[in-house]
Amino acid sequence: MPGKFFQKPWKELAERVPPGQHLTKGFPVLTYGDTPQVSRDTWQFRVWGLVKENKTFTWNDFMAMPQTDFTADFHCVTTWSKLDVQWTGVRVVDFIRHLDVDPRAMHVMEHCYGGYTTNLSMDDFLREENFFAHTLFGEPLPPDHGGPMRLVVPHLYAWKSAKWINGLEFLDHMELGFWERNGYHHRGEPWAEERYSVL
Ligand SMILES: Nc1nc2c(c(=O)[nH]1)N[C@H]1C(S)=C(S)[C@@H](COP(=O)(O)O)O[C@H]1N2
Ligand SMILES: [Mo]
């Protein structure tokens, strides 16, 4: 009776798919506009706003930080989900030790090559499972998927996982990023189906 063996894992997978989402084969690319071409050598990462000192980090700076492997589910608001994506990178909680963030900072804006932005609350940003990813399934992160470096925020819709990330701006108030100004929810929690703006 195959059901006996297949039903339970199948059910476990189904339970990981948020409402209104379906599983996709492969790994679709979802980009607004062109793919920036940025090499690891020229990549730079800037931090400004409510930090004691503005800082610029290079590729080598990130490579010198602890490197961690991750497996995470990925949910795009256009209704596809991909389970068990394997990444390697630097956890946000390990990166943040290199900054002196002002306690008044409550929000952060992610900035990218190409001009894309997306906003997070500090609580959503500083989670253990968030990370800067440079490797996807054991290979250098391809440009289409945000290489050389992207942020991955597994607990929110994937538009929060900024590709070609090149900076963070710490803020004492919420500002809206690109999709958030264009009708998407300011937070984007997939289990609550926070797809569209309620403001
Ligand atoms: N810089 C940038 N980051 C971005 C986007 C984008 O257009 N530009 N698209 C977002 C959206 S809507 C999704 S679903 C994911 C898609 O990531 P993928 O192309 O690796 O699947 O990237 C997010 N990060
Ligand atoms: Mo998306």
Short mmCIF file of C-alpha atoms in Angstrom, two decimals, residues 5 19 23 29 51 77 79 85 101 112-113 115-116 138 142 150-151 158 165-167 182:
data_model
loop_
_atom_site.label_atom_id
_atom_site.label_comp_id
_atom_site.label_asym_id
_atom_site.label_seq_id
_atom_site.Cartn_x
_atom_site.Cartn_y
_atom_site.Cartn_z
CA PHE A 5 4.68 5.37 2.81
CA PRO A 19 -2.43 29.59 1.68
CA LEU A 23 4.78 24.44 -5.48
CA VAL A 29 13.56 34.24 -11.83
CA VAL A 51 24.49 53.92 12.86
CA VAL A 77 3.71 36.71 -3.80
CA THR A 79 1.80 32.45 -5.84
CA VAL A 85 16.37 26.00 -1.27
CA VAL A 101 23.40 50.56 15.40
CA CYS A 112 20.43 47.30 -4.38
CA TYR A 113 22.43 47.75 -7.55
CA GLY A 115 17.85 50.91 -7.63
CA TYR A 116 15.45 48.33 -6.15
CA GLY A 138 26.70 24.76 -3.92
CA PRO A 142 23.99 33.32 -10.49
CA ARG A 150 21.47 38.91 -1.98
CA LEU A 151 19.59 38.99 1.27
CA ALA A 158 10.45 36.82 -1.41
CA ILE A 165 22.06 44.03 -2.36
CA ASN A 166 24.55 46.84 -1.82
CA GLY A 167 23.41 48.69 1.25
CA ASN A 182 3.37 50.16 -5.62
#
